[in-house]
Amino acid sequence: MKKVWMGAGALIIAGVISWWMIGSDWRRLATNLPTDKNMLFWTVDQRDAAFRMLDRLPFLVKARPIEAGSSVRALETGAPLNLDFDIDAYVEEQRHSAVVILHDGKVRYEKYNLGFTDSGRWTSHSVAKSITSTLVGAAIRDGYIQSLNEPVSNYIGGLKGSAYDDVTVEQLLTMTSGVAWNEDYDDPNSDVAKFGTHESSDGLPALVSYMSQLPRAHAAGDVWNYSTGETNLIGILVSEATGKPLATYLSEKIWAPYGMQQDASWLLSPDGQEISGCCIQAATRDFARFGQFILENGTIDGV
C-alpha cells in the first residue's frame, strides 16, 4: 500500500510540474476553455483557447481525422511583400492567430500570433463550405452524383415530402433553395443557433430532421439566402452519394494526393456526421495549399 501511495504522489507531483512547465499562456488558455457546446456565444478568451484545440476536447465535440499522405507539397519562399502599411501591426490589432499569403504559389508573408504556431491546427468556420462544395465536384467526376440538376431528395431520402423535395443540387450549393432560414448569429432563437442542438424524433439524422421541418419562403432558384444548414446538407449528400464519411473522401481526393503537410480533422455532430458548413482543423499552410489547389483549377499533377 505504501508503494501505491508513493506512486500516486509521484504522479501528482509530475502533473503539477507539467502544468507549470506548459507556461503561463497555455495555463491561461486552459482556464478559459468553454463548457457550452454552442460556440456562437463564446467569449473572445474562450475562442482563443478552444479554436486551436477543438478536436482535442472530446468533452465538447468529437472529430474524424482527415489523413495526409506520405509526401508534402513544398511551398517555396518568395520575396517579402512590399506594402504601404504595417501588416504586422494589422495582424496584432485584428487579433489574427495566423496569416499566410501565397503569390504565384510562393509564400510572400507568414505570421503567427496569440501563441499559435505553424504546426498548430486552427478551426475553420465558413472556409470549410468551399471545401465541402469542392467535394461535390469530385463526386460528380467520380460518377457518384449524376447531375447538378438532380433533386437533393434523390440522395437524402429524409427530405422527401419536405420543402427541399424538388430543390436541385445546384440550388442547394448556391443557397437559392427558397427554404426559410435565419442565420442571425446574435439571436439564440435563430436557425443557425438551434439546428446543432436539435434532437431527432423521427429516426432521421438530426440535421435532416431539422431541415425537413423548415417552410418554403420563396420559389426555388429565385432568392439567395445565406444558410450554413444547407452546406451541412451538402455534406450529408456527398456522404450518402459516395458511401464514405466526408473526412475520408476529402483525404482521398485532395488532402493526401495534393500533399498537405499534416493530418487535419473534421468536427462531428452528436450523431456522427461531419459538420460540413464549418469546423475543419488544419495547419494554416494547409489552408493556403487548398487555396492554391483551387487556383490550379482543382487539378493534381495535371490530372
Coordinates of C-alpha atoms in Angstrom, one line a residue:
M1 CA 0.0 0.0 0.0
K2 CA 2.9 2.4 0.8
K3 CA 4.3 1.9 -2.7
V4 CA 0.9 2.6 -4.2
W5 CA 0.6 5.9 -2.4
M6 CA 4.2 6.8 -3.2
G7 CA 3.4 6.2 -6.9
A8 CA 0.3 8.3 -6.7
G9 CA 2.2 11.1 -5.0
A10 CA 4.8 11.0 -7.8
L11 CA 2.1 11.2 -10.4
I12 CA 0.6 14.3 -8.7
I13 CA 3.9 16.0 -8.4
A14 CA 4.7 15.2 -12.0
G15 CA 1.3 16.6 -13.0
V16 CA 1.9 19.8 -11.1
I17 CA 5.3 20.2 -12.7
S18 CA 3.9 19.6 -16.2
W19 CA 1.1 22.1 -15.5
W20 CA 3.7 24.7 -14.6
M21 CA 6.1 23.9 -17.4
I22 CA 3.4 24.4 -20.2
G23 CA 3.8 28.1 -19.5
S24 CA 1.6 31.0 -18.5
D25 CA 0.0 31.4 -21.9
W26 CA -1.2 27.8 -22.0
R27 CA -2.4 27.9 -18.4
R28 CA -4.4 30.9 -19.2
L29 CA -5.9 29.2 -22.3
A30 CA -6.8 26.1 -20.3
T31 CA -8.6 28.1 -17.7
N32 CA -10.7 29.7 -20.4
L33 CA -11.9 26.6 -22.1
P34 CA -15.7 26.8 -22.7
T35 CA -18.2 24.2 -21.4
D36 CA -21.1 25.4 -23.5
K37 CA -21.1 23.4 -26.8
N38 CA -22.7 26.3 -28.8
M39 CA -19.6 28.3 -29.9
L40 CA -21.7 31.2 -31.3
F41 CA -21.9 32.6 -27.8
W42 CA -18.4 32.0 -26.5
T43 CA -16.3 34.9 -25.3
V44 CA -13.2 36.1 -27.1
D45 CA -11.0 34.4 -24.5
Q46 CA -12.9 31.2 -24.8
R47 CA -12.5 31.3 -28.6
D48 CA -8.7 32.0 -28.3
A49 CA -8.5 28.9 -26.1
A50 CA -10.7 26.5 -27.9
F51 CA -10.3 27.2 -31.6
R52 CA -6.7 25.9 -31.5
M53 CA -7.6 22.6 -29.9
L54 CA -11.3 21.8 -30.5
D55 CA -10.5 18.3 -31.9
R56 CA -8.7 17.6 -28.7
L57 CA -11.6 18.4 -26.4
P58 CA -13.8 15.3 -26.6
F59 CA -16.0 16.6 -23.8
L60 CA -17.2 19.3 -26.2
V61 CA -17.2 17.6 -29.5
K62 CA -15.8 14.6 -31.4
A63 CA -13.8 14.7 -34.6
R64 CA -12.9 12.4 -37.5
P65 CA -9.3 12.5 -38.9
I66 CA -8.5 13.8 -42.4
E67 CA -5.4 11.9 -43.2
A68 CA -2.5 13.4 -45.1
G69 CA -0.3 11.4 -47.5
S70 CA 3.3 10.3 -47.4
S71 CA 4.7 13.3 -49.3
V72 CA 4.3 17.0 -48.6
R73 CA 3.9 19.6 -51.4
A74 CA 6.6 22.2 -50.8
L75 CA 5.8 25.9 -50.6
E76 CA 8.7 27.9 -51.9
T77 CA 9.6 31.2 -50.2
G78 CA 9.1 34.3 -52.4
A79 CA 10.2 37.9 -52.0
P80 CA 8.8 39.6 -48.9
L81 CA 5.7 41.7 -49.6
N82 CA 6.4 45.4 -50.1
L83 CA 3.2 47.0 -48.7
D84 CA 2.3 50.6 -48.0
F85 CA 1.0 49.7 -44.5
D86 CA 2.3 47.8 -41.5
I87 CA 0.9 44.3 -41.9
D88 CA 2.5 43.1 -38.7
A89 CA 0.6 45.8 -36.7
Y90 CA -2.6 44.9 -38.6
V91 CA -2.3 41.2 -37.6
E92 CA -1.8 42.2 -34.0
E93 CA -4.6 44.8 -34.0
Q94 CA -7.1 42.4 -35.6
R95 CA -6.1 39.5 -33.2
H96 CA -5.3 37.2 -36.1
S97 CA -3.8 33.9 -34.9
A98 CA -2.0 33.2 -38.3
V99 CA -1.7 34.7 -41.8
V100 CA -0.1 33.0 -44.8
I101 CA -0.1 34.8 -48.1
L102 CA 0.8 33.0 -51.3
H103 CA 1.5 34.7 -54.6
D104 CA 2.3 32.6 -57.7
G105 CA 2.5 29.6 -55.4
K106 CA 5.2 31.1 -53.2
V107 CA 5.0 32.3 -49.6
R108 CA 5.3 36.1 -49.6
Y109 CA 4.2 36.6 -46.0
E110 CA 3.8 34.4 -42.9
K111 CA 3.0 35.5 -39.4
Y112 CA 1.8 33.7 -36.2
N113 CA 0.2 35.3 -33.2
L114 CA -1.7 34.7 -29.9
G115 CA 0.7 31.8 -29.0
F116 CA -0.3 29.9 -32.2
T117 CA 2.4 28.2 -34.4
D118 CA 2.9 26.8 -37.9
S119 CA 2.3 23.3 -36.6
G120 CA -0.9 24.0 -34.8
R121 CA -4.4 23.3 -36.2
W122 CA -6.9 26.1 -36.1
T123 CA -10.7 25.6 -36.5
S124 CA -12.1 26.9 -39.7
H125 CA -15.6 28.2 -39.9
S126 CA -17.2 29.0 -43.3
V127 CA -13.9 28.3 -45.2
A128 CA -15.0 24.7 -44.8
K129 CA -18.0 25.5 -47.0
S130 CA -15.7 25.9 -50.0
I131 CA -14.0 22.5 -49.2
T132 CA -17.4 20.8 -48.9
S133 CA -18.6 22.3 -52.2
T134 CA -15.4 21.2 -53.9
L135 CA -16.2 17.6 -52.9
V136 CA -19.4 17.8 -54.9
G137 CA -17.3 18.4 -58.0
A138 CA -15.2 15.3 -57.1
A139 CA -18.3 13.2 -56.6
I140 CA -19.7 14.2 -60.0
R141 CA -16.4 13.4 -61.6
D142 CA -16.3 10.1 -59.9
G143 CA -19.8 9.3 -61.0
Y144 CA -21.4 9.3 -57.6
I145 CA -23.6 12.3 -58.4
Q146 CA -25.1 12.3 -61.9
S147 CA -26.1 15.9 -62.3
L148 CA -26.4 19.3 -60.6
N149 CA -30.0 19.3 -61.8
E150 CA -31.0 16.3 -59.7
P151 CA -33.3 16.8 -56.7
V152 CA -31.3 16.5 -53.5
S153 CA -34.0 14.2 -52.2
N154 CA -32.7 11.6 -54.6
Y155 CA -29.7 11.3 -52.3
I156 CA -31.2 12.4 -48.9
G157 CA -34.4 10.3 -48.6
G158 CA -35.4 12.1 -45.4
L159 CA -36.1 15.3 -47.4
K160 CA -38.8 13.7 -49.5
G161 CA -42.1 15.4 -48.9
S162 CA -40.4 18.5 -47.3
A163 CA -39.8 21.9 -48.8
Y164 CA -36.5 20.5 -50.1
D165 CA -38.1 17.7 -52.1
D166 CA -37.7 19.4 -55.5
V167 CA -34.7 21.5 -54.7
T168 CA -31.8 20.7 -57.0
V169 CA -28.2 20.0 -56.0
E170 CA -27.2 23.3 -57.7
Q171 CA -29.8 25.3 -55.8
L172 CA -28.6 23.8 -52.6
L173 CA -25.0 24.6 -53.5
T174 CA -25.9 28.2 -54.4
M175 CA -28.2 28.7 -51.4
T176 CA -31.1 29.5 -53.6
S177 CA -33.4 26.7 -52.3
G178 CA -36.1 29.3 -51.3
V179 CA -36.5 27.4 -48.0
A180 CA -36.8 29.7 -44.9
W181 CA -33.6 30.0 -42.8
N182 CA -32.4 32.6 -40.2
E183 CA -28.6 33.0 -40.0
D184 CA -28.6 35.7 -37.3
Y185 CA -25.6 34.8 -35.1
D186 CA -26.7 37.1 -32.3
D187 CA -30.2 35.6 -32.0
P188 CA -30.3 32.4 -29.8
N189 CA -33.6 31.5 -31.4
S190 CA -32.3 31.7 -35.0
D191 CA -32.0 28.5 -37.1
V192 CA -28.2 28.7 -37.1
A193 CA -28.2 28.8 -33.3
K194 CA -30.7 25.9 -32.8
F195 CA -30.1 23.4 -35.5
G196 CA -26.9 22.0 -34.0
T197 CA -28.7 21.0 -30.8
H198 CA -31.8 19.6 -32.4
E199 CA -32.7 16.1 -31.3
S200 CA -34.4 13.9 -33.9
S201 CA -37.6 12.2 -33.0
D202 CA -38.3 10.7 -36.4
G203 CA -35.3 8.4 -36.9
L204 CA -33.6 10.8 -39.3
P205 CA -30.1 12.3 -38.8
A206 CA -30.6 15.3 -36.6
L207 CA -29.7 17.8 -39.3
V208 CA -32.0 16.3 -41.9
S209 CA -34.8 16.1 -39.3
Y210 CA -34.4 19.9 -38.5
M211 CA -34.1 21.0 -42.2
S212 CA -37.0 18.9 -43.3
Q213 CA -39.3 20.8 -41.0
L214 CA -38.5 24.3 -42.4
P215 CA -41.1 26.0 -44.5
R216 CA -40.8 27.4 -48.0
A217 CA -40.3 31.2 -48.2
H218 CA -39.6 31.7 -51.9
A219 CA -39.8 29.7 -55.2
A220 CA -36.7 27.6 -55.6
G221 CA -34.0 29.4 -57.6
D222 CA -35.4 32.9 -57.1
V223 CA -33.7 34.3 -54.0
W224 CA -30.3 33.8 -52.4
N225 CA -30.3 33.4 -48.7
Y226 CA -27.1 32.5 -46.8
S227 CA -27.6 29.2 -45.0
T228 CA -25.0 27.2 -43.1
G229 CA -27.6 24.5 -42.7
E230 CA -27.7 24.0 -46.5
T231 CA -24.0 23.4 -46.7
N232 CA -24.3 20.9 -43.9
L233 CA -26.9 19.2 -46.1
I234 CA -24.4 19.2 -48.9
G235 CA -22.0 17.3 -46.7
I236 CA -24.7 14.6 -46.0
L237 CA -25.5 14.5 -49.7
V238 CA -21.8 13.8 -50.6
S239 CA -21.5 11.1 -47.9
E240 CA -24.7 9.4 -49.0
A241 CA -23.7 9.5 -52.6
T242 CA -20.2 8.2 -52.1
G243 CA -21.0 5.9 -49.2
K244 CA -18.0 7.3 -47.4
P245 CA -17.5 9.7 -44.4
L246 CA -16.8 13.2 -45.7
A247 CA -13.4 13.4 -44.0
T248 CA -12.4 10.1 -45.6
Y249 CA -13.4 11.3 -49.1
L250 CA -11.6 14.6 -48.6
S251 CA -8.4 12.7 -47.6
E252 CA -8.7 10.5 -50.7
K253 CA -9.4 13.2 -53.2
I254 CA -7.4 16.2 -52.0
W255 CA -5.7 16.1 -48.7
A256 CA -3.4 13.1 -49.3
P257 CA -2.7 13.4 -53.1
Y258 CA -2.2 17.2 -53.1
G259 CA 0.4 16.9 -50.4
M260 CA -0.9 18.6 -47.3
Q261 CA 1.7 18.8 -44.5
Q262 CA -0.2 17.1 -41.7
D263 CA -3.4 15.4 -40.8
A264 CA -6.4 17.6 -40.3
S265 CA -9.7 16.7 -38.6
W266 CA -13.4 17.4 -39.1
L267 CA -15.7 18.0 -36.1
L268 CA -18.8 15.8 -35.9
S269 CA -22.4 16.4 -34.9
P270 CA -23.7 14.4 -32.0
D271 CA -25.0 11.7 -34.4
G272 CA -21.6 11.3 -36.1
Q273 CA -22.0 13.5 -39.2
E274 CA -19.2 15.9 -40.3
I275 CA -20.4 19.5 -39.6
S276 CA -19.7 20.4 -43.2
G277 CA -20.7 24.1 -43.1
C278 CA -17.6 24.6 -40.8
C279 CA -15.3 23.0 -38.4
I280 CA -12.1 21.7 -40.2
Q281 CA -9.0 21.8 -38.0
A282 CA -5.9 22.3 -40.1
A283 CA -2.5 23.9 -40.3
T284 CA -2.5 27.4 -41.7
R285 CA -0.2 26.4 -44.5
D286 CA -2.6 23.6 -45.5
F287 CA -5.5 26.0 -45.7
A288 CA -3.2 28.1 -48.0
R289 CA -2.4 24.9 -50.0
F290 CA -6.1 24.3 -50.6
G291 CA -6.4 27.9 -52.0
Q292 CA -3.5 27.1 -54.3
F293 CA -5.2 23.9 -55.3
I294 CA -8.3 25.9 -56.4
L295 CA -6.1 28.4 -58.3
E296 CA -4.7 25.4 -60.2
N297 CA -8.2 24.6 -61.3
G298 CA -8.6 21.8 -58.8
T299 CA -6.1 19.5 -60.6
I300 CA -3.4 17.3 -59.1
D301 CA -0.3 16.6 -61.1
G302 CA -2.2 17.5 -64.3
V303 CA -5.0 15.0 -63.7

